[in-house]
PDB file of C-alpha atoms in Angstrom:
ATOM      1  CA  UNK A 260      -9.300  25.770 -15.540  1.00 47.00           C
ATOM      2  CA  UNK A 261     -10.801  27.471 -12.483  1.00 45.00           C
ATOM      3  CA  UNK A 262     -14.290  26.438 -13.620  1.00 44.00           C
ATOM      4  CA  UNK A 263     -13.197  22.807 -14.065  1.00 41.00           C
ATOM      5  CA  UNK A 264     -11.539  22.857 -10.650  1.00 43.00           C
ATOM      6  CA  UNK A 265     -14.762  24.086  -9.068  1.00 46.00           C
ATOM      7  CA  UNK A 266     -16.692  21.247 -10.746  1.00 40.00           C
ATOM      8  CA  UNK A 267     -14.246  18.640  -9.460  1.00 43.00           C
ATOM      9  CA  UNK A 268     -14.395  20.074  -5.942  1.00 44.00           C
ATOM     10  CA  UNK A 269     -18.188  20.226  -6.069  1.00 41.00           C
ATOM     11  CA  UNK A 270     -18.474  16.547  -7.020  1.00 43.00           C
ATOM     12  CA  UNK A 271     -16.230  15.488  -4.157  1.00 44.00           C
ATOM     13  CA  UNK A 272     -18.076  17.868  -1.837  1.00 42.00           C
ATOM     14  CA  UNK A 273     -21.363  16.040  -2.511  1.00 38.00           C
ATOM     15  CA  UNK A 274     -19.791  12.855  -1.177  1.00 43.00           C
ATOM     16  CA  UNK A 275     -17.960  14.437   1.739  1.00 46.00           C
ATOM     17  CA  UNK A 276     -20.552  16.919   3.047  1.00 44.00           C
ATOM     18  CA  UNK A 277     -21.666  14.648   5.896  1.00 46.00           C
ATOM     19  CA  UNK A 278     -18.056  13.974   6.924  1.00 49.00           C
ATOM     20  CA  UNK A 279     -17.012  17.594   7.463  1.00 50.00           C
ATOM     21  CA  UNK A 280     -18.996  17.856  10.685  1.00 47.00           C
ATOM     22  CA  UNK A 281     -16.884  15.082  12.246  1.00 73.00           C
ATOM     23  CA  UNK A 282     -13.455  16.440  11.211  1.00 82.00           C
ATOM     24  CA  UNK A 283     -11.468  19.519  12.060  1.00 84.00           C
ATOM     25  CA  UNK A 284      -9.596  21.037   9.131  1.00 85.00           C
ATOM     26  CA  UNK A 285      -5.843  20.543   9.395  1.00 86.00           C
ATOM     27  CA  UNK A 286      -3.219  22.094   7.129  1.00 89.00           C
ATOM     28  CA  UNK A 287      -1.315  19.510   5.160  1.00 93.00           C
ATOM     29  CA  UNK A 288       1.803  20.175   7.237  1.00 94.00           C
ATOM     30  CA  UNK A 289      -0.037  18.757  10.267  1.00 93.00           C
ATOM     31  CA  UNK A 290      -0.687  15.568   8.323  1.00 94.00           C
ATOM     32  CA  UNK A 291       2.853  15.189   7.014  1.00 96.00           C
ATOM     33  CA  UNK A 292       4.650  15.563  10.345  1.00 96.00           C
ATOM     34  CA  UNK A 293       3.163  12.613  12.302  1.00 96.00           C
ATOM     35  CA  UNK A 294       2.890  10.213   9.338  1.00 97.00           C
ATOM     36  CA  UNK A 295       4.987   7.058   9.587  1.00 96.00           C
ATOM     37  CA  UNK A 296       4.791   6.680   5.821  1.00 97.00           C
ATOM     38  CA  UNK A 297       3.389   8.510   2.802  1.00 98.00           C
ATOM     39  CA  UNK A 298       2.149   6.718  -0.306  1.00 97.00           C
ATOM     40  CA  UNK A 299       1.483   8.006  -3.805  1.00 97.00           C
ATOM     41  CA  UNK A 300      -0.104   5.295  -5.889  1.00 97.00           C
ATOM     42  CA  UNK A 301      -3.007   3.802  -7.803  1.00 97.00           C
ATOM     43  CA  UNK A 302      -5.767   2.018  -5.923  1.00 97.00           C
ATOM     44  CA  UNK A 303      -6.178  -1.556  -7.161  1.00 97.00           C
ATOM     45  CA  UNK A 304      -8.698  -3.448  -5.049  1.00 97.00           C
ATOM     46  CA  UNK A 305      -9.973  -3.952  -1.531  1.00 97.00           C
ATOM     47  CA  UNK A 306     -11.568  -6.608   0.644  1.00 97.00           C
ATOM     48  CA  UNK A 307     -12.983  -6.916   4.145  1.00 97.00           C
ATOM     49  CA  UNK A 308     -10.915  -8.870   6.652  1.00 96.00           C
ATOM     50  CA  UNK A 309     -11.611  -9.981  10.195  1.00 95.00           C
ATOM     51  CA  UNK A 310      -8.896  -8.956  12.630  1.00 93.00           C
ATOM     52  CA  UNK A 311      -7.584 -10.992  15.530  1.00 92.00           C
ATOM     53  CA  UNK A 312      -9.980  -9.322  17.965  1.00 91.00           C
ATOM     54  CA  UNK A 313     -12.990 -10.086  15.753  1.00 93.00           C
ATOM     55  CA  UNK A 314     -13.485  -6.583  14.378  1.00 93.00           C
ATOM     56  CA  UNK A 315     -13.844  -5.901  10.672  1.00 96.00           C
ATOM     57  CA  UNK A 316     -11.479  -3.798   8.621  1.00 96.00           C
ATOM     58  CA  UNK A 317     -10.927  -3.043   4.961  1.00 97.00           C
ATOM     59  CA  UNK A 318      -7.660  -4.108   3.380  1.00 97.00           C
ATOM     60  CA  UNK A 319      -6.864  -1.848   0.423  1.00 98.00           C
ATOM     61  CA  UNK A 320      -4.152  -2.652  -2.088  1.00 97.00           C
ATOM     62  CA  UNK A 321      -2.227   0.041  -3.963  1.00 97.00           C
ATOM     63  CA  UNK A 322       0.289   0.074  -6.777  1.00 96.00           C
ATOM     64  CA  UNK A 323       3.190   2.193  -5.517  1.00 96.00           C
ATOM     65  CA  UNK A 324       4.391   5.092  -7.632  1.00 96.00           C
ATOM     66  CA  UNK A 325       6.273   7.034  -4.963  1.00 96.00           C
ATOM     67  CA  UNK A 326       6.703   6.491  -1.244  1.00 96.00           C
ATOM     68  CA  UNK A 327       8.430   7.653   1.885  1.00 96.00           C
ATOM     69  CA  UNK A 328       9.028   5.465   4.917  1.00 93.00           C
ATOM     70  CA  UNK A 329       8.296   2.082   3.305  1.00 91.00           C
ATOM     71  CA  UNK A 330      11.674   1.178   1.782  1.00 87.00           C
ATOM     72  CA  UNK A 331       9.629  -0.491  -0.954  1.00 88.00           C
ATOM     73  CA  UNK A 332      12.426  -0.636  -3.495  1.00 83.00           C
ATOM     74  CA  UNK A 333      14.809  -2.217  -0.996  1.00 83.00           C
ATOM     75  CA  UNK A 334      12.282  -5.004  -0.433  1.00 82.00           C
ATOM     76  CA  UNK A 335      11.357  -5.339  -4.119  1.00 85.00           C
ATOM     77  CA  UNK A 336       7.776  -4.219  -3.523  1.00 87.00           C
ATOM     78  CA  UNK A 337       5.580  -2.515  -6.100  1.00 91.00           C
ATOM     79  CA  UNK A 338       2.296  -3.017  -4.230  1.00 94.00           C
ATOM     80  CA  UNK A 339       1.293  -2.450  -0.637  1.00 94.00           C
ATOM     81  CA  UNK A 340      -1.649  -3.211   1.622  1.00 96.00           C
ATOM     82  CA  UNK A 341      -3.101  -0.586   3.942  1.00 97.00           C
ATOM     83  CA  UNK A 342      -6.035  -0.822   6.321  1.00 97.00           C
ATOM     84  CA  UNK A 343      -8.914   1.268   7.624  1.00 97.00           C
ATOM     85  CA  UNK A 344     -11.847   0.323   9.886  1.00 95.00           C
ATOM     86  CA  UNK A 345     -15.193  -0.971   8.686  1.00 95.00           C
ATOM     87  CA  UNK A 346     -16.405  -3.285   5.961  1.00 95.00           C
ATOM     88  CA  UNK A 347     -18.837  -6.042   5.058  1.00 94.00           C
ATOM     89  CA  UNK A 348     -18.272  -9.733   5.637  1.00 93.00           C
ATOM     90  CA  UNK A 349     -21.219 -12.058   5.163  1.00 91.00           C
ATOM     91  CA  UNK A 350     -24.138 -10.711   7.183  1.00 92.00           C
ATOM     92  CA  UNK A 351     -21.889  -8.447   9.228  1.00 94.00           C
ATOM     93  CA  UNK A 352     -21.724  -4.808   8.157  1.00 94.00           C
ATOM     94  CA  UNK A 353     -19.642  -2.203   9.983  1.00 94.00           C
ATOM     95  CA  UNK A 354     -19.991   1.352   8.713  1.00 92.00           C
ATOM     96  CA  UNK A 355     -17.494   3.931   9.955  1.00 92.00           C
ATOM     97  CA  UNK A 356     -18.370   7.557   9.340  1.00 90.00           C
ATOM     98  CA  UNK A 357     -15.540   9.325   7.615  1.00 91.00           C
ATOM     99  CA  UNK A 358     -13.866   6.159   6.328  1.00 94.00           C
ATOM    100  CA  UNK A 359     -11.963   6.715   3.074  1.00 94.00           C
ATOM    101  CA  UNK A 360     -13.274   5.629  -0.301  1.00 93.00           C
ATOM    102  CA  UNK A 361     -11.162   4.743  -3.318  1.00 96.00           C
ATOM    103  CA  UNK A 362     -11.939   4.082  -6.972  1.00 94.00           C
ATOM    104  CA  UNK A 363     -10.016   1.376  -8.891  1.00 95.00           C
ATOM    105  CA  UNK A 364      -7.348   2.970 -11.062  1.00 93.00           C
ATOM    106  CA  UNK A 365      -7.606   6.286  -9.224  1.00 95.00           C
ATOM    107  CA  UNK A 366      -4.359   7.871  -8.054  1.00 97.00           C
ATOM    108  CA  UNK A 367      -4.205   9.005  -4.437  1.00 97.00           C
ATOM    109  CA  UNK A 368      -1.841  10.292  -1.796  1.00 97.00           C
ATOM    110  CA  UNK A 369      -2.357   8.402   1.457  1.00 98.00           C
ATOM    111  CA  UNK A 370      -0.840   9.188   4.843  1.00 98.00           C
ATOM    112  CA  UNK A 371      -0.103   6.065   6.861  1.00 97.00           C
ATOM    113  CA  UNK A 372       0.525   5.292  10.491  1.00 96.00           C
ATOM    114  CA  UNK A 373       1.804   2.183  12.204  1.00 88.00           C
ATOM    115  CA  UNK A 374      -0.637   0.646  14.671  1.00 86.00           C
ATOM    116  CA  UNK A 375       0.227  -1.783  17.497  1.00 84.00           C
ATOM    117  CA  UNK A 376      -1.132  -4.658  15.399  1.00 80.00           C
ATOM    118  CA  UNK A 377       1.831  -4.218  13.047  1.00 84.00           C
ATOM    119  CA  UNK A 378      -0.313  -3.057  10.124  1.00 94.00           C
ATOM    120  CA  UNK A 379      -0.165   0.194   8.206  1.00 96.00           C
ATOM    121  CA  UNK A 380      -3.435   2.071   8.727  1.00 97.00           C
ATOM    122  CA  UNK A 381      -4.741   5.136   6.919  1.00 97.00           C
ATOM    123  CA  UNK A 382      -3.987   8.120   9.135  1.00 96.00           C
ATOM    124  CA  UNK A 383      -7.060  10.105  10.128  1.00 93.00           C
ATOM    125  CA  UNK A 384      -9.488   8.131   7.942  1.00 94.00           C
ATOM    126  CA  UNK A 385     -10.566  10.164   4.885  1.00 94.00           C
ATOM    127  CA  UNK A 386      -8.804  13.234   6.234  1.00 94.00           C
ATOM    128  CA  UNK A 387      -5.517  11.514   5.476  1.00 95.00           C
ATOM    129  CA  UNK A 388      -6.295  10.827   1.812  1.00 96.00           C
ATOM    130  CA  UNK A 389      -6.026  13.062  -1.251  1.00 96.00           C
ATOM    131  CA  UNK A 390      -7.281  12.471  -4.786  1.00 95.00           C
ATOM    132  CA  UNK A 391      -4.681  13.302  -7.437  1.00 96.00           C
ATOM    133  CA  UNK A 392      -6.354  15.346 -10.173  1.00 94.00           C
ATOM    134  CA  UNK A 393      -4.730  16.400 -13.424  1.00 91.00           C
ATOM    135  CA  UNK A 394      -5.968  19.740 -14.787  1.00 88.00           C
ATOM    136  CA  UNK A 395      -4.119  20.738 -17.929  1.00 89.00           C
ATOM    137  CA  UNK A 396      -0.446  21.011 -17.032  1.00 90.00           C
ATOM    138  CA  UNK A 397      -1.169  21.169 -13.301  1.00 93.00           C
ATOM    139  CA  UNK A 398      -1.468  18.221 -10.902  1.00 95.00           C
ATOM    140  CA  UNK A 399      -3.487  18.965  -7.784  1.00 94.00           C
ATOM    141  CA  UNK A 400      -4.263  17.145  -4.541  1.00 95.00           C
ATOM    142  CA  UNK A 401      -7.916  17.299  -3.488  1.00 94.00           C
ATOM    143  CA  UNK A 402      -8.879  16.286   0.036  1.00 92.00           C
ATOM    144  CA  UNK A 403     -12.069  14.217   0.169  1.00 84.00           C
ATOM    145  CA  UNK A 404     -13.319  15.821   3.389  1.00 90.00           C
ATOM    146  CA  UNK A 405     -12.517  19.474   2.680  1.00 90.00           C
ATOM    147  CA  UNK A 406     -12.260  19.706  -1.123  1.00 89.00           C
ATOM    148  CA  UNK A 407     -12.647  23.486  -1.197  1.00 86.00           C
ATOM    149  CA  UNK A 408     -10.521  24.396   1.827  1.00 87.00           C
ATOM    150  CA  UNK A 409      -7.644  26.642   0.660  1.00 81.00           C
ATOM    151  CA  UNK A 410      -5.115  25.341   3.216  1.00 80.00           C
ATOM    152  CA  UNK A 411      -5.898  21.657   2.684  1.00 86.00           C
ATOM    153  CA  UNK A 412      -7.143  21.019  -0.829  1.00 84.00           C
ATOM    154  CA  UNK A 413      -5.949  22.241  -4.211  1.00 84.00           C
ATOM    155  CA  UNK A 414      -2.361  21.591  -3.221  1.00 88.00           C
ATOM    156  CA  UNK A 415      -0.074  21.604  -6.244  1.00 94.00           C
ATOM    157  CA  UNK A 416       1.871  18.353  -6.412  1.00 96.00           C
ATOM    158  CA  UNK A 417       5.231  20.087  -6.706  1.00 95.00           C
ATOM    159  CA  UNK A 418       4.608  22.257  -3.645  1.00 95.00           C
ATOM    160  CA  UNK A 419       3.340  19.261  -1.696  1.00 96.00           C
ATOM    161  CA  UNK A 420       6.456  17.239  -2.485  1.00 96.00           C
ATOM    162  CA  UNK A 421       8.653  20.127  -1.357  1.00 97.00           C
ATOM    163  CA  UNK A 422       6.725  20.364   1.919  1.00 96.00           C
ATOM    164  CA  UNK A 423       7.273  16.652   2.534  1.00 97.00           C
ATOM    165  CA  UNK A 424      10.989  17.056   1.871  1.00 97.00           C
ATOM    166  CA  UNK A 425      11.265  20.070   4.180  1.00 97.00           C
ATOM    167  CA  UNK A 426       9.371  18.444   7.070  1.00 97.00           C
ATOM    168  CA  UNK A 427      10.657  14.875   6.803  1.00 96.00           C
ATOM    169  CA  UNK A 428      14.170  15.673   5.671  1.00 96.00           C
ATOM    170  CA  UNK A 429      13.830  13.333   2.688  1.00 94.00           C
ATOM    171  CA  UNK A 430      11.771  13.170  -0.487  1.00 95.00           C
ATOM    172  CA  UNK A 431       9.229  10.687  -1.761  1.00 96.00           C
ATOM    173  CA  UNK A 432      11.116   8.050  -3.695  1.00 94.00           C
ATOM    174  CA  UNK A 433       9.937   6.868  -7.083  1.00 93.00           C
ATOM    175  CA  UNK A 434       9.614   3.093  -7.263  1.00 89.00           C
ATOM    176  CA  UNK A 435      10.775   0.994 -10.198  1.00 75.00           C
ATOM    177  CA  UNK A 436      10.033  -2.648  -9.456  1.00 54.00           C
ATOM    178  CA  UNK A 437       8.456  -5.576 -11.300  1.00 52.00           C
ATOM    179  CA  UNK A 438       7.969  -7.654  -8.181  1.00 47.00           C
ATOM    180  CA  UNK A 439       4.643  -7.908  -6.400  1.00 44.00           C
ATOM    181  CA  UNK A 440       3.826  -8.010  -2.736  1.00 43.00           C
ATOM    182  CA  UNK A 441       2.930 -11.473  -1.439  1.00 39.00           C
ATOM    183  CA  UNK A 442       1.007 -12.624   1.619  1.00 39.00           C
ATOM    184  CA  UNK A 443       3.291 -12.982   4.621  1.00 38.00           C
ATOM    185  CA  UNK A 444       3.570 -15.906   6.993  1.00 31.00           C
ATOM    186  CA  UNK A 445       2.494 -15.671  10.623  1.00 33.00           C
ATOM    187  CA  UNK A 446       5.932 -16.399  12.008  1.00 34.00           C
ATOM    188  CA  UNK A 447       7.769 -13.981   9.700  1.00 38.00           C
ATOM    189  CA  UNK A 448       8.123 -10.236   9.935  1.00 41.00           C
ATOM    190  CA  UNK A 449      10.105  -7.493   8.334  1.00 42.00           C
ATOM    191  CA  UNK A 450      11.167  -4.041   9.355  1.00 40.00           C
ATOM    192  CA  UNK A 451      10.464  -0.915   7.380  1.00 42.00           C
ATOM    193  CA  UNK A 452      12.061   2.338   8.482  1.00 41.00           C
ATOM    194  CA  UNK A 453      10.472   5.768   8.503  1.00 39.00           C
ATOM    195  CA  UNK A 454      11.591   9.131   9.737  1.00 39.00           C
ATOM    196  CA  UNK A 455       9.570  11.955  11.256  1.00 39.00           C
ATOM    197  CA  UNK A 456      11.214  15.228  12.303  1.00 40.00           C
ATOM    198  CA  UNK A 457      14.614  13.605  12.296  1.00 42.00           C
ATOM    199  CA  UNK A 458      13.604  10.739  14.607  1.00 40.00           C
ATOM    200  CA  UNK A 459      13.907   7.322  12.998  1.00 36.00           C
ATOM    201  CA  UNK A 460      11.185   4.740  13.585  1.00 36.00           C
ATOM    202  CA  UNK A 461      10.613   1.246  12.282  1.00 36.00           C
ATOM    203  CA  UNK A 462       7.455  -0.309  10.886  1.00 35.00           C
ATOM    204  CA  UNK A 463       6.951  -4.003  11.563  1.00 34.00           C
ATOM    205  CA  UNK A 464       4.860  -5.922   9.054  1.00 34.00           C
ATOM    206  CA  UNK A 465       3.621  -9.215  10.446  1.00 33.00           C
ATOM    207  CA  UNK A 466       0.799 -11.592   9.620  1.00 38.00           C
ATOM    208  CA  UNK A 467      -1.242  -9.161   7.530  1.00 38.00           C
ATOM    209  CA  UNK A 468       1.686  -7.088   6.292  1.00 37.00           C
ATOM    210  CA  UNK A 469       4.031  -7.579   3.401  1.00 36.00           C
ATOM    211  CA  UNK A 470       6.848  -9.984   2.734  1.00 35.00           C
ATOM    212  CA  UNK A 471       9.018 -10.418  -0.313  1.00 33.00           C
ATOM    213  CA  UNK A 472       9.469 -14.157  -0.738  1.00 32.00           C
ATOM    214  CA  UNK A 473      11.859 -15.785  -3.176  1.00 33.00           C
ATOM    215  CA  UNK A 474      10.158 -17.482  -6.094  1.00 33.00           C
ATOM    216  CA  UNK A 475      10.954 -21.183  -6.644  1.00 35.00           C
ATOM    217  CA  UNK A 476      13.680 -21.886  -9.156  1.00 36.00           C
ATOM    218  CA  UNK A 477      11.854 -23.806 -11.866  1.00 36.00           C
ATOM    219  CA  UNK A 478      14.996 -24.813 -13.763  1.00 35.00           C
ATOM    220  CA  UNK A 479      16.634 -26.270 -10.655  1.00 36.00           C
ATOM    221  CA  UNK A 480      13.518 -28.348  -9.994  1.00 35.00           C
ATOM    222  CA  UNK A 481      13.475 -29.591 -13.579  1.00 39.00           C
ATOM    223  CA  UNK A 482      17.061 -30.830 -13.510  1.00 41.00           C
ATOM    224  CA  UNK A 483      16.556 -32.409 -10.096  1.00 36.00           C
ATOM    225  CA  UNK A 484      13.645 -34.447 -11.486  1.00 40.00           C
ATOM    226  CA  UNK A 485      15.714 -35.416 -14.518  1.00 46.00           C
ATOM    227  CA  UNK A 486      18.615 -36.643 -12.353  1.00 46.00           C
ATOM    228  CA  UNK A 487      16.290 -38.623 -10.074  1.00 43.00           C
ATOM    229  CA  UNK A 488      14.608 -40.210 -13.088  1.00 48.00           C
ATOM    230  CA  UNK A 489      17.964 -41.170 -14.587  1.00 49.00           C
ATOM    231  CA  UNK A 490      19.154 -42.705 -11.307  1.00 47.00           C
ATOM    232  CA  UNK A 491      15.894 -44.674 -11.041  1.00 52.00           C
ATOM    233  CA  UNK A 492      16.309 -46.063 -14.546  1.00 53.00           C
ATOM    234  CA  UNK A 493      19.951 -46.893 -13.865  1.00 52.00           C
ATOM    235  CA  UNK A 494      19.073 -48.803 -10.686  1.00 54.00           C
ATOM    236  CA  UNK A 495      16.366 -50.748 -12.536  1.00 56.00           C
ATOM    237  CA  UNK A 496      18.826 -51.711 -15.305  1.00 56.00           C
ATOM    238  CA  UNK A 497      21.472 -52.715 -12.735  1.00 54.00           C
ATOM    239  CA  UNK A 498      18.983 -54.937 -10.909  1.00 55.00           C
ATOM    240  CA  UNK A 499      18.037 -56.732 -14.107  1.00 60.00           C
ATOM    241  CA  UNK A 500      21.727 -57.324 -14.941  1.00 58.00           C
ATOM    242  CA  UNK A 501      22.318 -58.958 -11.552  1.00 54.00           C
ATOM    243  CA  UNK A 502      19.345 -61.308 -12.053  1.00 56.00           C
ATOM    244  CA  UNK A 503      20.762 -62.692 -15.331  1.00 56.00           C
TER     245      UNK A 503
END
């Protein structure tokens, strides 16, 4: 298993070698403490969006498996959007050194922070992301920037979850929901609570955040149309009777 672990770390190291010069290694405890939210989930898809100030950012969508600080189950959410700088839109290309990369279907742990724009952004770029790797009976977290660092990478999932619980005072919550996140309206917002070192904070999700909207009741619409049709036919029949 040690040999396989070295191969996995070496592959990630090839991608992250140029990043390490721009980051300082931080133990995972230093990432957990300031995070407004922590996500464990599968990456689905991403797209480049233009923000209100004209800058480009990447909007990444994840399927939530476990979370802390999002209250996803309370809002009926099983997916979430997070952001990080850079992207490509038409002829415009903005490359940000150290930006995270995700592979569709790949499971990751992502540390999130609330920015003044009301969106959830990846904390610390790639430094705040971990690939979840299954090796035999062991599940490990591999940091993309420092895949071989003993204090950052190769964290066992169980130990990581216990660290989160110890630092945050609550555990990552497993999500069981069949509802999907929908695009929110500009004039609507919701509050999501998070806690760091015993201090409660709230996360506002506005225009580019999440909102759980009620689906239209198809049966109610059907019967409404039936009643209106019946009344229309009745009025037509009544008019003909009066003309006789």
